[in-house]
Coordinates of C-alpha atoms and ligand atoms in Angstrom, one line a residue:
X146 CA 114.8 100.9 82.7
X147 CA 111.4 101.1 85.0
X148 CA 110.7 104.6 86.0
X149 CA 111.3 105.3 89.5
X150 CA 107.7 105.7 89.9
X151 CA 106.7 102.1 89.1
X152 CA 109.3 100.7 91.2
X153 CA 107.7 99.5 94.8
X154 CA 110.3 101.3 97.2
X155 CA 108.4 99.7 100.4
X156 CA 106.8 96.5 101.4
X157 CA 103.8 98.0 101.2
X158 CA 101.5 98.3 97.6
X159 CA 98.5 100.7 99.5
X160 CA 99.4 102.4 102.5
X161 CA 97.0 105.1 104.5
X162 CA 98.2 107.1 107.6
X163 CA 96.1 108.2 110.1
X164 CA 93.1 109.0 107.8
X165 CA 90.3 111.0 108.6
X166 CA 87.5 112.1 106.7
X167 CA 84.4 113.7 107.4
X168 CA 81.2 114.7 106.0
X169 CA 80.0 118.2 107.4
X170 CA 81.1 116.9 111.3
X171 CA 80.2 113.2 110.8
X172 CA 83.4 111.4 110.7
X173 CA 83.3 108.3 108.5
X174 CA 86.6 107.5 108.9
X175 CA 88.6 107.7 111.8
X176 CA 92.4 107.9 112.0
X177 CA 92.8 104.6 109.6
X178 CA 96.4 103.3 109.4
X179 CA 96.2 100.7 106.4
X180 CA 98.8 98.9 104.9
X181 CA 98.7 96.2 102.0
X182 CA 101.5 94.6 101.5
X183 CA 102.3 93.7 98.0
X184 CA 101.0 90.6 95.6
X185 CA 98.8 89.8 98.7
X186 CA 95.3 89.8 98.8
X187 CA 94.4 92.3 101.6
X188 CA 90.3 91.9 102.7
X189 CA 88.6 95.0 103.9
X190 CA 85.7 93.9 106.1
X191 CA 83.3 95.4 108.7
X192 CA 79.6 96.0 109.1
X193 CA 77.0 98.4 106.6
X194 CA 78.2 102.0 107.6
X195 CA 81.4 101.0 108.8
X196 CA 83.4 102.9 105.7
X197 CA 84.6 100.5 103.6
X198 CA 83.4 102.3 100.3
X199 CA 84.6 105.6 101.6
X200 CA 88.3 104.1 102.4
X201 CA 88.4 103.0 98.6
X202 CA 86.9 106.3 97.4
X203 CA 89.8 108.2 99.1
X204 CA 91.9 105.4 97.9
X205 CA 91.0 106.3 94.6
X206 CA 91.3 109.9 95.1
X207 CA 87.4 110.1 94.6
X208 CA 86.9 111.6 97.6
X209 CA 89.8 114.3 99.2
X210 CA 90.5 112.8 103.0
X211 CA 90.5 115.6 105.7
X212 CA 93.5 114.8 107.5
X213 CA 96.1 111.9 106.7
X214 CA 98.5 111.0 104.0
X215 CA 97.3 108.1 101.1
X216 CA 100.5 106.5 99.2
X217 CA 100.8 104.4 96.7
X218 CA 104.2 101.9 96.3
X219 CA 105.7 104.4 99.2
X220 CA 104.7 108.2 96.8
X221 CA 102.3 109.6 98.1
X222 CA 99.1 110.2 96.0
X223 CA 97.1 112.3 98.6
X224 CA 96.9 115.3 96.0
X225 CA 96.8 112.9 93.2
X226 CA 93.8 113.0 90.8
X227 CA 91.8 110.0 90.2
X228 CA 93.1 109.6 86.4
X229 CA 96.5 109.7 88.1
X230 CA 95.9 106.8 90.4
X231 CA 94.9 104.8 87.3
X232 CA 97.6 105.5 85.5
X233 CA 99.9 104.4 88.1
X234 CA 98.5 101.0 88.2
X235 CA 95.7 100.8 90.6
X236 CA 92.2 100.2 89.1
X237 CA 88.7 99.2 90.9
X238 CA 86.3 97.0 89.8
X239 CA 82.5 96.6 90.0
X240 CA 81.3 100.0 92.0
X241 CA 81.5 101.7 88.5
X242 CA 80.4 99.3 85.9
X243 CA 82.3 99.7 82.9
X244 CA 80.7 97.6 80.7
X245 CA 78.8 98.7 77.1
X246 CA 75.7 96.5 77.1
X247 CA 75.3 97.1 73.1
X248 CA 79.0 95.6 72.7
X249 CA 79.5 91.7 72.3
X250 CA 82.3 90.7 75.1
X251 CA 85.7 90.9 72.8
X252 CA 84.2 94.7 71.5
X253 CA 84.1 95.6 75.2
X254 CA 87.8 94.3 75.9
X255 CA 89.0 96.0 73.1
X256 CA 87.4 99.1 74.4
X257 CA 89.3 98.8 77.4
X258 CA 92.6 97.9 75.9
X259 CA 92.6 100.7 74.1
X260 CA 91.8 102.8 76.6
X261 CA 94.7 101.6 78.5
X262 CA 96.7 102.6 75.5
X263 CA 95.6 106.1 75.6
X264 CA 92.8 106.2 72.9
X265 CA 94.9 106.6 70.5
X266 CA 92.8 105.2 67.6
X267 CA 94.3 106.0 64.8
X268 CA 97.2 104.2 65.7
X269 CA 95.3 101.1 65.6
X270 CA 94.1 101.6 62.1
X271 CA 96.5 99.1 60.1
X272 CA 94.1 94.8 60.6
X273 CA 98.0 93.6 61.7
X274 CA 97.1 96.0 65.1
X275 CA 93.6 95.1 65.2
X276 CA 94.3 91.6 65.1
X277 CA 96.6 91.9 68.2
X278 CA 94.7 93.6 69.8
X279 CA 91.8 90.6 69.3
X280 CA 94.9 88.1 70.3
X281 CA 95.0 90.3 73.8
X282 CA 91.1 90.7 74.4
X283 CA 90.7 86.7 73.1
X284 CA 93.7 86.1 75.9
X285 CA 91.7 88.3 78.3
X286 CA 88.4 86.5 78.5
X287 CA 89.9 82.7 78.7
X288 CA 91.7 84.2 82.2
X289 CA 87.9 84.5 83.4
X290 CA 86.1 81.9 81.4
X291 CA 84.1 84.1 78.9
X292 CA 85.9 82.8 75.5
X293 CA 82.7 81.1 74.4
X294 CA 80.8 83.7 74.6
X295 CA 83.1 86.4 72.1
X296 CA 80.0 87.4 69.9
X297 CA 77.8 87.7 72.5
X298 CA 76.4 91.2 73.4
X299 CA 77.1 92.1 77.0
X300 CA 73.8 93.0 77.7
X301 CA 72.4 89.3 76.7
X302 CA 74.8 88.1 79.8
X303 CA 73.4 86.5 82.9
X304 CA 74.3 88.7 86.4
X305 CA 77.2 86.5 87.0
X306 CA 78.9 86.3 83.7
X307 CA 78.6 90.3 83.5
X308 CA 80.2 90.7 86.7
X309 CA 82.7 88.5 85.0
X310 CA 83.2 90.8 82.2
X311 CA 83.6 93.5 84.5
X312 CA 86.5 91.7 85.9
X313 CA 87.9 91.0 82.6
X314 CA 87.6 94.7 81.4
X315 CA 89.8 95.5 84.7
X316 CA 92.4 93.3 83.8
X317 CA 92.3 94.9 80.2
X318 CA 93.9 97.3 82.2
X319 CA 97.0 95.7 83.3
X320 CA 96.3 96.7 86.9
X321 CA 98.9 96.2 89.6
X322 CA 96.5 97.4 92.5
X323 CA 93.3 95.6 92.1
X324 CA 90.4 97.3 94.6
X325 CA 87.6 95.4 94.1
X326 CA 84.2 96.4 95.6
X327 CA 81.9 93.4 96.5
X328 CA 82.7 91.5 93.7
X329 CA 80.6 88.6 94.9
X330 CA 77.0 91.0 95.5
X331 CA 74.1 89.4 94.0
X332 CA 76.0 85.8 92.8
X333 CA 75.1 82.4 93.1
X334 CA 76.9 80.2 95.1
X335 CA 78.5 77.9 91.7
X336 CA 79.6 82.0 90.4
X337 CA 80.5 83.0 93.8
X338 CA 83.4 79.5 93.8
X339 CA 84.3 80.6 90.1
X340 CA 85.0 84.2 90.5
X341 CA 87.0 83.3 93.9
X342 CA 89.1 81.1 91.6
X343 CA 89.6 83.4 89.1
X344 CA 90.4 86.5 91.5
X345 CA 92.9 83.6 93.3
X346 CA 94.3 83.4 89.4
X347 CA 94.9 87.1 88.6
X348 CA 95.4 87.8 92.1
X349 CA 99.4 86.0 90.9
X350 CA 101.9 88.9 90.5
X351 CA 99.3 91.7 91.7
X352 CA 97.7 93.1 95.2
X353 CA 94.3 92.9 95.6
X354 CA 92.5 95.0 98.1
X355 CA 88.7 93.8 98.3
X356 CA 85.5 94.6 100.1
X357 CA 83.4 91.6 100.4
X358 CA 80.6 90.3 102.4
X359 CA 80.6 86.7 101.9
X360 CA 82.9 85.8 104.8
X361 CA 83.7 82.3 103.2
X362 CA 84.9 84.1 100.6
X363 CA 87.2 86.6 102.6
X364 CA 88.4 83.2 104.8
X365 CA 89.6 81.5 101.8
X366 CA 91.4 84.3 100.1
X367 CA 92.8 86.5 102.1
X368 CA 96.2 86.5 103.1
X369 CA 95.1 89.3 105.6
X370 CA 92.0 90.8 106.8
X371 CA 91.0 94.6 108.1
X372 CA 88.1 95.5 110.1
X373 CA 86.5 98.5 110.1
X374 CA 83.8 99.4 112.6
X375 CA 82.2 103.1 112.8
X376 CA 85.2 104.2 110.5
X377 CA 87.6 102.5 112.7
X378 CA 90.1 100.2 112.7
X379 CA 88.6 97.6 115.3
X380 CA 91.0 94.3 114.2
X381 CA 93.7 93.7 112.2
X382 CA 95.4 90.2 110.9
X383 CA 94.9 86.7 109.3
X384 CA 91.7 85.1 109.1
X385 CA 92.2 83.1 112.3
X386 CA 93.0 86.3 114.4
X387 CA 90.5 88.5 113.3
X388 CA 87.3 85.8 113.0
X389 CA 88.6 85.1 116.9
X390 CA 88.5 88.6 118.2
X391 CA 85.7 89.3 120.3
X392 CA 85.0 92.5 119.4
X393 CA 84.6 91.6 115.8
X394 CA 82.4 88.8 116.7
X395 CA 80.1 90.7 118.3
X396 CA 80.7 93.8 115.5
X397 CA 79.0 90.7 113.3
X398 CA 75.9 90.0 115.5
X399 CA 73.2 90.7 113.9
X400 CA 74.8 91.1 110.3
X401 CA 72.5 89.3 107.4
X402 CA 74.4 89.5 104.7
X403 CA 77.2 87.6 106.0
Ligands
ADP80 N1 79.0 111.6 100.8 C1 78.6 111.3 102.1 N2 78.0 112.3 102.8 C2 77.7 112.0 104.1 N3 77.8 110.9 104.7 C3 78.4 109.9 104.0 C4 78.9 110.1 102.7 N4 79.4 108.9 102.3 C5 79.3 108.1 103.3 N5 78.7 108.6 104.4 C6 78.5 108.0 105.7 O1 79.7 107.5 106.1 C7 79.5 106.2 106.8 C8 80.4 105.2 106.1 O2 79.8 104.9 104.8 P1 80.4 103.9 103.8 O3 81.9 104.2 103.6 O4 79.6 103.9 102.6 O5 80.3 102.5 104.6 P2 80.3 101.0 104.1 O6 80.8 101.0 102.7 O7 81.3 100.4 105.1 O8 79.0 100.5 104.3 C9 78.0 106.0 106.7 O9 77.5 106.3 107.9 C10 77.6 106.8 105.6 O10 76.2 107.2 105.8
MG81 MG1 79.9 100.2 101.0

């Protein structure tokens, strides 16, 4: 039987009321109402400042928010501990990198694999486990494209392919609630198209809740967009609506990394 906690009990995978937090009288967010629905693929957007890493850090229960209520599949999680938020299924990818550069690709799965099965090492003594545990971290990097490159060390990786791995070492985690932070920074256009297909792929059965830059990007995969300006909400909807709204074009003007 799923545990009650697991169980979504509303449509909505992430949901923030009216959160606030400051930092020593500067308010960085402002009264934010967000709410992802689940196994969609929710865009956080907005100009440098706006407080798109701080609304993932309270998220993620890195940061405390100063007034306002943070829940997760309808429980609320405000007082939760970061671990905690983990362990309930949500994971983020790419602000913390959480790859070993002296491990080749399938030692850094394993790593994470068995760190989503509580580090229990010893239990994972006997080849028979070892070898299905190889069988996961093999399965793991074919989702993202890395199974040629098993035996390689991480740190021999090109930029792309590591940001790659990092995405691969997330999913080693089983997440439910993907958050991930500028996954495109720094890539190529031909990694920028790969990694939008693969987030598309593992996006299947989950929610993603992204930060990205690369409005191309955000057009083609999200089912619906935020926009945050000076830590507030300034727009809300699908691609069409938001990229139409006046205030969010001119919130863009000027904007270079876009
Ligand atoms: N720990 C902090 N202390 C003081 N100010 C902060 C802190 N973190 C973020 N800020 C400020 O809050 C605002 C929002 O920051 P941030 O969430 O990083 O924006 P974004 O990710 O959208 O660029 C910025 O003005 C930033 O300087
Ligand atoms: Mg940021």
């Amino acid at each position: 039987m799923p545990s009650a906690d697991r169980a979504p009990n509303t449509d909505y995978a992430i949901e923030t009321r009216n959160v606030t937090k400051t930092f020593k009288g500067f308010t960085a967010v402002d009264d934010v109402s967000l709410k992802v629905r689940h196994g969609t693929i929710h865009a956080l957007i907005g100009p440098n400042g706006a407080g798109k890493s701080t609304m993932f850090n309270l998220i993620t229960k890195f940061l405390e928010p100063t007034s306002g209520s943070i829940h997760l599949d309808g429980r609320d999680i405000t007082r939760d501990k970061p671990a905690q938020i983990a362990r309930a299924g949500a994971v983020r990818s790419f602000q913390i990198s959480s790859v070993f550069p002296n491990l080749t690709l399938l030692e850094n799965i394993r790593v994470a694999l068995q760190r989503r099965m509580g580090n229990s090492y010893h239990f994972w003594e006997s080849q028979a486990r070892l070898d299905v545990l190889n069988e996961d971290a093999r399965r793991i990097l074919a989702e993202v494209g890395l199974d040629d490159s098993e035996s390689v060390l991480a740190s021999e990786l090109p930029y792309g392919r590591k940001r790659l791995l990092e995405l691969a070492t997330t999913l080693a985690m089983e997440p439910r609630v993907m958050l991930l932070d500028e996954p495109m920074a720094g890539m190529g256009t031909g990694d920028v198209a790969r990694v939008a297909n693969i987030i598309r792929k593992v996006s299947q059965g989950r929610t993603v809740l992204m930060v990205e830059h690369n409005l191309n990007v955000v057009a083609d995969l999200s089912d619906r967009i935020t926009v945050l300006q000076q830590g507030s909400v300034l727009a809300e909807g699908t691609y069409e609506e938001v990229s139409t709204n006046r205030q969010v074009r001119s919130a863009y003007m000027g904007e270079s990394d876009d």
